[in-house]
CSV table of C-alpha atoms in Angstrom, one decimal:
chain,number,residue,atom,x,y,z
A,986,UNK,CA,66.7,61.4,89.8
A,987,UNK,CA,69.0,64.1,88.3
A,988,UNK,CA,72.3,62.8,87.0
A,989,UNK,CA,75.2,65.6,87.9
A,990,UNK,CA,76.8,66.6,84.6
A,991,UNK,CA,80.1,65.0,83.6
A,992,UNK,CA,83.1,66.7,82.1
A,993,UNK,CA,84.9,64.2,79.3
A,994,UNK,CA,88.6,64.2,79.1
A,995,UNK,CA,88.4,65.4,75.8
A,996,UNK,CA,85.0,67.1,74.7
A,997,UNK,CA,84.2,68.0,71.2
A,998,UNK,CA,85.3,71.3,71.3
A,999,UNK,CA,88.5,73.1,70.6
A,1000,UNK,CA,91.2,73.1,73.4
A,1001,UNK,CA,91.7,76.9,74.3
A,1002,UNK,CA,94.6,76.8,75.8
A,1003,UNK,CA,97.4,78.2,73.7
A,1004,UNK,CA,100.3,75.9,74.7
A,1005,UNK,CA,100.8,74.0,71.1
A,1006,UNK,CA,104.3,72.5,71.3
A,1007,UNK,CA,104.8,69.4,69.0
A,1008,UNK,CA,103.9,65.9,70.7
A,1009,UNK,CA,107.1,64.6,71.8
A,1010,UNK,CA,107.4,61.4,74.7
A,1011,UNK,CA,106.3,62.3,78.1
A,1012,UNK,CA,109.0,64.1,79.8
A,1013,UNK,CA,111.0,61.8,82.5
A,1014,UNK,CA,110.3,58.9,80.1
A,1015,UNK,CA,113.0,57.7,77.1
A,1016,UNK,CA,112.5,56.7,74.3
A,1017,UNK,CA,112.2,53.3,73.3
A,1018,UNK,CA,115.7,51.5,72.9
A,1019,UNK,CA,116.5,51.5,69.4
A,1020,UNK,CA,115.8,48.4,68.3
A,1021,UNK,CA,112.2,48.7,69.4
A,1022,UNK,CA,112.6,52.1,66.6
A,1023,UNK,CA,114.2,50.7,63.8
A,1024,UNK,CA,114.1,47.5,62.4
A,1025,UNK,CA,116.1,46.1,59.3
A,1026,UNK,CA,114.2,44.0,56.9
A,1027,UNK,CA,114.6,40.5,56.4
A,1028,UNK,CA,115.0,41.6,52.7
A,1029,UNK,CA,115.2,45.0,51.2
A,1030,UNK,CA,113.3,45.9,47.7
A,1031,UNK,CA,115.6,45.9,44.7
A,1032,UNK,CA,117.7,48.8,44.5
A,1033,UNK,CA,117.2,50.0,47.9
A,1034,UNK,CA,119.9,50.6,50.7
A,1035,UNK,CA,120.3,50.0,54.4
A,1036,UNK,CA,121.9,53.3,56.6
A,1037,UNK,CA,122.2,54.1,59.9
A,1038,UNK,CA,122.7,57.6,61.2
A,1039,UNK,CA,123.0,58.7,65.0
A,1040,UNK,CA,120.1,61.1,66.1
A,1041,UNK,CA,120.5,62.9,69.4
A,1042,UNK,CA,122.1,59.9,71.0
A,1043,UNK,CA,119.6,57.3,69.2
A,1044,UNK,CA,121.4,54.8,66.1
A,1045,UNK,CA,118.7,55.3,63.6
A,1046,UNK,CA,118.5,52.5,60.2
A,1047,UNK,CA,116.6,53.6,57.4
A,1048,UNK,CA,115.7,52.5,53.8
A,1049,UNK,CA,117.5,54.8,51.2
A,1050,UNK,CA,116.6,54.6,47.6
A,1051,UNK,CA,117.3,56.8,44.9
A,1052,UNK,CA,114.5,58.8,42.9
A,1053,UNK,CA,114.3,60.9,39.9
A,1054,UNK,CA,112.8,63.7,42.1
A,1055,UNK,CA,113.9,67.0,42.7
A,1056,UNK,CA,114.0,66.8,46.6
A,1057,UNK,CA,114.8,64.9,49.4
A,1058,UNK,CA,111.7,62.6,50.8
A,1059,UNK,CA,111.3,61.7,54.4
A,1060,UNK,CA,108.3,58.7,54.8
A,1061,UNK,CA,107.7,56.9,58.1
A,1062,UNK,CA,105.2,54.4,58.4
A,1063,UNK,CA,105.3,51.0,60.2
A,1064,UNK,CA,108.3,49.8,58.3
A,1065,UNK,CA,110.3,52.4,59.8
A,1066,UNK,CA,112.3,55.3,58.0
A,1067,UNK,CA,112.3,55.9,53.8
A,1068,UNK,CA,114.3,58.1,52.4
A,1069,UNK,CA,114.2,58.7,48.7
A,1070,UNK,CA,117.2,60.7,47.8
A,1071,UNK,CA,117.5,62.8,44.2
A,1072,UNK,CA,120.1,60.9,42.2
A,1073,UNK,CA,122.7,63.9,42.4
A,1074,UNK,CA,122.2,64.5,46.2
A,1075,UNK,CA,125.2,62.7,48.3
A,1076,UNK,CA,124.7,61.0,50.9
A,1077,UNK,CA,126.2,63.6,53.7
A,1078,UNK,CA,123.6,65.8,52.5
A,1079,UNK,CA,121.0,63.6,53.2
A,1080,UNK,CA,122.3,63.2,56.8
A,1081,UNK,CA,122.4,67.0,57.2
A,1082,UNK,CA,119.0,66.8,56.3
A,1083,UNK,CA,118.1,64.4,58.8
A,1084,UNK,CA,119.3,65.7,61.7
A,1085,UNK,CA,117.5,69.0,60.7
A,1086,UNK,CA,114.4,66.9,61.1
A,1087,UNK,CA,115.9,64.8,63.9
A,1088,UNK,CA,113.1,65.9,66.4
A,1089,UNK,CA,110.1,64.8,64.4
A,1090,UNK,CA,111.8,61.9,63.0
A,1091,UNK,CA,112.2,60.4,66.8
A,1092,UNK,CA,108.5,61.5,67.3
A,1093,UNK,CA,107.2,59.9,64.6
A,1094,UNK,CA,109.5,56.5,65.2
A,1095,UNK,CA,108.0,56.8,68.6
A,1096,UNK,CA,104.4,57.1,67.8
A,1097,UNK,CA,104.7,54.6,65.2
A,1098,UNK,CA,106.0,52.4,68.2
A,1099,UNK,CA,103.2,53.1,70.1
A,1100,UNK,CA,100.9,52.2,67.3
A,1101,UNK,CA,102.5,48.8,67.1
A,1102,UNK,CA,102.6,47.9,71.3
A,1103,UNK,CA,98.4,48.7,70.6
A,1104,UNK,CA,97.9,46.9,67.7
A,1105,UNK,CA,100.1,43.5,70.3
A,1106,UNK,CA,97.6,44.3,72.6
A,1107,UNK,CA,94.2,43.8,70.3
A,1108,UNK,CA,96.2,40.4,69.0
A,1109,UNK,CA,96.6,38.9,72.3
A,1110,UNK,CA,96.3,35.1,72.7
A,1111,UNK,CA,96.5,34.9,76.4
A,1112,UNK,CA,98.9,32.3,75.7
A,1113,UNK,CA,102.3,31.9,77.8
A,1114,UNK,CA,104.6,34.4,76.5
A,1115,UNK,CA,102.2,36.2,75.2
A,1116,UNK,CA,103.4,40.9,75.5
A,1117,UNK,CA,101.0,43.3,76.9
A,1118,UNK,CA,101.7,47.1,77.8
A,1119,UNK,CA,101.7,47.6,81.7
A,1120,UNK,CA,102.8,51.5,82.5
A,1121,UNK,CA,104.1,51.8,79.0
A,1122,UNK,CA,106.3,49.2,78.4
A,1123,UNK,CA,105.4,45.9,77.1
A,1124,UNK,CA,105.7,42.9,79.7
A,1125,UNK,CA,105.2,39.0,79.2
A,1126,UNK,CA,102.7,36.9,81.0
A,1127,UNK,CA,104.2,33.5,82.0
A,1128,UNK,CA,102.3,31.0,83.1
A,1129,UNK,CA,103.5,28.8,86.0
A,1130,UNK,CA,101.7,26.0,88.0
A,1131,UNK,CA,104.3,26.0,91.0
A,1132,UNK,CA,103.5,29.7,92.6
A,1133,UNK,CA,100.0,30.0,94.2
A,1134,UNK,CA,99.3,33.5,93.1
A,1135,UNK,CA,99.9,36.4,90.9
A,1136,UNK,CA,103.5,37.5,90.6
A,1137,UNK,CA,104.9,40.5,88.7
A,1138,UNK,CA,109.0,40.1,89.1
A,1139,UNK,CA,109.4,44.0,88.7
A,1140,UNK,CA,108.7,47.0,90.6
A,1141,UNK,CA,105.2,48.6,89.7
A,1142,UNK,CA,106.4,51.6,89.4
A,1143,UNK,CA,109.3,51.0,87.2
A,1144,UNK,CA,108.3,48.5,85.6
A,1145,UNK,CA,111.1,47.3,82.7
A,1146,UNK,CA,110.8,45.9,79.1
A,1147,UNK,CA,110.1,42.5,78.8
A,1148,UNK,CA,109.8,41.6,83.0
A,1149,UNK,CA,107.3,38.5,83.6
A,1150,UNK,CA,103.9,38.7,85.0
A,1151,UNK,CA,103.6,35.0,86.2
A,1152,UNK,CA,100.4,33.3,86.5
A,1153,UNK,CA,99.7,30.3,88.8
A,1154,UNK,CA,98.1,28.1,86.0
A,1155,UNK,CA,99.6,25.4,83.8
A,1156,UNK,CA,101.2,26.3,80.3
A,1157,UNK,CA,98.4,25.2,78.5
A,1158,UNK,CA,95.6,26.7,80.8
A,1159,UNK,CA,92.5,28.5,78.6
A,1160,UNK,CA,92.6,31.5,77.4
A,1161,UNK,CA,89.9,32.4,79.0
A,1162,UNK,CA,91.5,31.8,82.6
A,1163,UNK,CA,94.6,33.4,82.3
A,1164,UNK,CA,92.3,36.9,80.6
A,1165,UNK,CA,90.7,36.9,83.7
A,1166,UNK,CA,93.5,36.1,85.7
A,1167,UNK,CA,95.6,39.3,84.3
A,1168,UNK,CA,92.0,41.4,84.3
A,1169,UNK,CA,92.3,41.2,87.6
A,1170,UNK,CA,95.4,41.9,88.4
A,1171,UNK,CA,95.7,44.7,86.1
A,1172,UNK,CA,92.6,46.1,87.6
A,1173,UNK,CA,93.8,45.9,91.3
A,1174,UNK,CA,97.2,47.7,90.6
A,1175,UNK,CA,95.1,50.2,88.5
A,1176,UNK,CA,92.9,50.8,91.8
A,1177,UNK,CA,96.7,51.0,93.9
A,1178,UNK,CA,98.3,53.4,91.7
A,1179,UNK,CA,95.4,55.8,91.0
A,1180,UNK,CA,94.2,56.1,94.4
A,1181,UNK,CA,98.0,57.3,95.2
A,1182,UNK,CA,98.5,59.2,92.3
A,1183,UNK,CA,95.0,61.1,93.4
A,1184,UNK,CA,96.0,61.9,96.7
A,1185,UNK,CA,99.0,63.2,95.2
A,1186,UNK,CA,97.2,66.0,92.9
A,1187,UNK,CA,94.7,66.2,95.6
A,1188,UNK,CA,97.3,67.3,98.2
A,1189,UNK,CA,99.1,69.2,95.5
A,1190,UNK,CA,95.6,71.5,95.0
A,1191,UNK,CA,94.4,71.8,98.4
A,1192,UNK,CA,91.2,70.3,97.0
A,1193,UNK,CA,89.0,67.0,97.8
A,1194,UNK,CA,86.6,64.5,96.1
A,1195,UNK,CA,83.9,62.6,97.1
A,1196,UNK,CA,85.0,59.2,95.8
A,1197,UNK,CA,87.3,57.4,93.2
A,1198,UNK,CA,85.6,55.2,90.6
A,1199,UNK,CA,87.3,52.8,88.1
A,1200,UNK,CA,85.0,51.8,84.9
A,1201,UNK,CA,85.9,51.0,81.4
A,1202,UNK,CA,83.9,53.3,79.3
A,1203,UNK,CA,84.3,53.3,75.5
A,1204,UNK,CA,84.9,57.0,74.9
A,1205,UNK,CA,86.5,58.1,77.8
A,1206,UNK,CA,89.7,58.0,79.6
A,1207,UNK,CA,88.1,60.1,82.8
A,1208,UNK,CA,85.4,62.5,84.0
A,1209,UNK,CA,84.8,64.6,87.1
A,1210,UNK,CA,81.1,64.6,88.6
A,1211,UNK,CA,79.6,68.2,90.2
A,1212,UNK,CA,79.0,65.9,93.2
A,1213,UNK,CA,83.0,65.9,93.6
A,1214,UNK,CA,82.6,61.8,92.0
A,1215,UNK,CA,86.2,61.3,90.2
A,1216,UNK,CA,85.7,58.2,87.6
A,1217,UNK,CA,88.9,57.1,86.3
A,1218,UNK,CA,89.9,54.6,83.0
A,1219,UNK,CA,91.2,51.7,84.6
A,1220,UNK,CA,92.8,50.6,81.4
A,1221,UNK,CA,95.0,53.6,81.8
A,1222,UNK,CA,97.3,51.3,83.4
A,1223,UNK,CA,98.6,50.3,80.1
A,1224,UNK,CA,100.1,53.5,79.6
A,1225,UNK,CA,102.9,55.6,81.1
A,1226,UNK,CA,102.8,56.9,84.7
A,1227,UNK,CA,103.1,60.5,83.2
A,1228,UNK,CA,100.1,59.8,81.0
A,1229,UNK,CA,98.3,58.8,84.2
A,1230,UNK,CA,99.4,61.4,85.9
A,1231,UNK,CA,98.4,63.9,83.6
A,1232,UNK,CA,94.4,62.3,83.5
A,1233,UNK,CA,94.4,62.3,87.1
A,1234,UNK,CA,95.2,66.1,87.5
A,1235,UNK,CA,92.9,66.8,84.3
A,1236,UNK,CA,90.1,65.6,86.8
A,1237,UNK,CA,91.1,67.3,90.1
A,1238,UNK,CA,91.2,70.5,88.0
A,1239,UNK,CA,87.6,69.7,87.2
A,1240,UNK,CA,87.0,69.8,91.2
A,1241,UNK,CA,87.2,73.3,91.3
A,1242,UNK,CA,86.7,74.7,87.2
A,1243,UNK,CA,83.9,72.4,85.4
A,1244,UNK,CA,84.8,73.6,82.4
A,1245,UNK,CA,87.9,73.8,80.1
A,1246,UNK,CA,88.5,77.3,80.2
A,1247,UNK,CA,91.6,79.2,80.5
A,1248,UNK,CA,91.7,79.3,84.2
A,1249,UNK,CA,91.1,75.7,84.3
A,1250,UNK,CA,93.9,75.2,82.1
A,1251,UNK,CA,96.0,77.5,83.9
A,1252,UNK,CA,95.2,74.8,86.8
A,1253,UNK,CA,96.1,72.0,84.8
A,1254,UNK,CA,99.2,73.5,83.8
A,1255,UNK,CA,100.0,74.6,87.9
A,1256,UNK,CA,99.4,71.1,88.9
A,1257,UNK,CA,101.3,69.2,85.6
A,1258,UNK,CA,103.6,71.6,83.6
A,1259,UNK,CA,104.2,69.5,81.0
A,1260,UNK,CA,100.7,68.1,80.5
A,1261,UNK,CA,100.6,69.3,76.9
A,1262,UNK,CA,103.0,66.5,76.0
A,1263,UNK,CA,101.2,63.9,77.5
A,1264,UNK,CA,97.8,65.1,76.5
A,1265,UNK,CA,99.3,64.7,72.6
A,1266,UNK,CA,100.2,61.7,73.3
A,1267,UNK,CA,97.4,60.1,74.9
A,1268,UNK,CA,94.8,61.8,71.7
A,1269,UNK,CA,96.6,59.5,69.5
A,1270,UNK,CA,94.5,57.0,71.3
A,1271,UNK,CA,90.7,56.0,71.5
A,1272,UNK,CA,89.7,54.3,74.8
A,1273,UNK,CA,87.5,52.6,72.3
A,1274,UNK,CA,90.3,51.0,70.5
A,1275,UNK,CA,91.7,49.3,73.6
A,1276,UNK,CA,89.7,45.7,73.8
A,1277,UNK,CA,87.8,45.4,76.3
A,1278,UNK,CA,90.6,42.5,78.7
């Protein structure tokens, strides 16, 4: 039996397309509120100060500490924003500074964010009140022994910060159970959403496929078979619908141009102008990473 080739999302090779703007969130998505960004610590080293500044509409707190340098040092990491300021710089410099750099201090916040929702997801409990993302926000399961099935209290596809997906078993109910429980779910509103968001792209480019097939594979987010087989990550569902949006029309491209050429690219690009955002943001993750609910 010959196996069709399959296209990966991302293959080994060089992307050719020249579009190489800066990661930044996907476009009709905002940034996380600001708490989620910044966080003051409990205590702060000796020596160090707490500041805020306002960043293109965002309240910002960083650490500031003085340094016998000779410039101004920008740091982000999971503890938020350092800055280590020469002794004779004032503080309105520094602030100039920053909102020179404002763009890649809110990407790198945002990422950082990102980072920190994933590294929730690998410690999950599957406890009541336990965070997992769903369509890129993080929401909180809640067990509950009076409903007789699954219930999210938001809408699917606006799904808000913090909103309860309730599970009809008792508060201390195994882990175990209430895995497989939100598997499930997650699963079926994967299958909902990517069937739609396929007929979307598949409308959109006048093209068809043979069939839609959901799998978990470990180094893949997608792939598009030359028998017109579409195979889709179904733990894509933890991410933004513009991330999922941008996979899907990867694929469909794929339909017509099995390759990643420029005139697939250019198809990509005439399906989802702003995929190269999305695609930056979704290479900061390996499907790998994600455990396997």
């Amino acid at each position: 039996m010959t196996v069709p080739p399959q296209l990966a999302l991302f293959p080994d090779t060089a992307f050719p397309h020249p579009a190489q703007r800066p990661a930044k969130p996907p476009a009709g998505s905002a940034l996380p509120p600001n708490r989620a960004l910044t966080i003051r610590p409990d205590t702060l080293p000796e020596g160090v100060q707490w500041q805020q500044v306002e960043l293109d509409g965002h309240t910002i707190g960083y650490q500031l500490k003085r340094s016998r340098r000779r410039t101004l040092g920008l740091t982000i990491n999971d503890s938020g924003l350092t800055v280590a300021l020469p002794s004779w710089v004032k503080l309105s410099q520094a602030e100039q500074v920053l909102h020179t750099k404002s763009a890649w201090i809110l990407r790198k916040l945002h990422e950082y964010q990102q980072r920190r929702e994933q590294l929730a997801l690998q410690s999950l409990q599957w406890v009541d009140g336990d965070m997992l993302p769903f369509m890129g926000v993080p929401i909180r399961l809640s067990l509950n022994p009076q409903i007789q099935q699954v219930q999210f209290e938001g809408q699917i596809s606006q799904a808000q910060h913090g909103q309860r997906l309730c599970l009809p078993l008792p508060v201390d109910a195994e882990a175990q159970r209430v895995q497989e429980l939100t598997q499930a779910w997650l699963q079926k509103q994967a299958r909902l959403w990517f069937e739609q968001r396929l007929a979307h792209y598949l409308d959109l480019s006048g093209l068809s496929a043979r069939k839609l097939r959901l799998a978990a594979p470990a180094k893949r987010w997608g792939s598009c078979n030359s028998d017109g087989t579409i195979m889709l990550n179904w733990r894509l569902i933890h991410f933004h619908p513009s991330i999922i949006d941008y996979v899907v029309a990867h694929e469909v491209a794929h339909l017509q141009e099995m390759n990643h050429g420029p005139q697939f690219w250019a198809l990509v690009e005439a399906l989802y102008p702003d995929f190269v955002n999305a695609r930056n943001q979704l290479r900061q993750y390996d499907p790998g990473t994600l455990p396997l609910l």
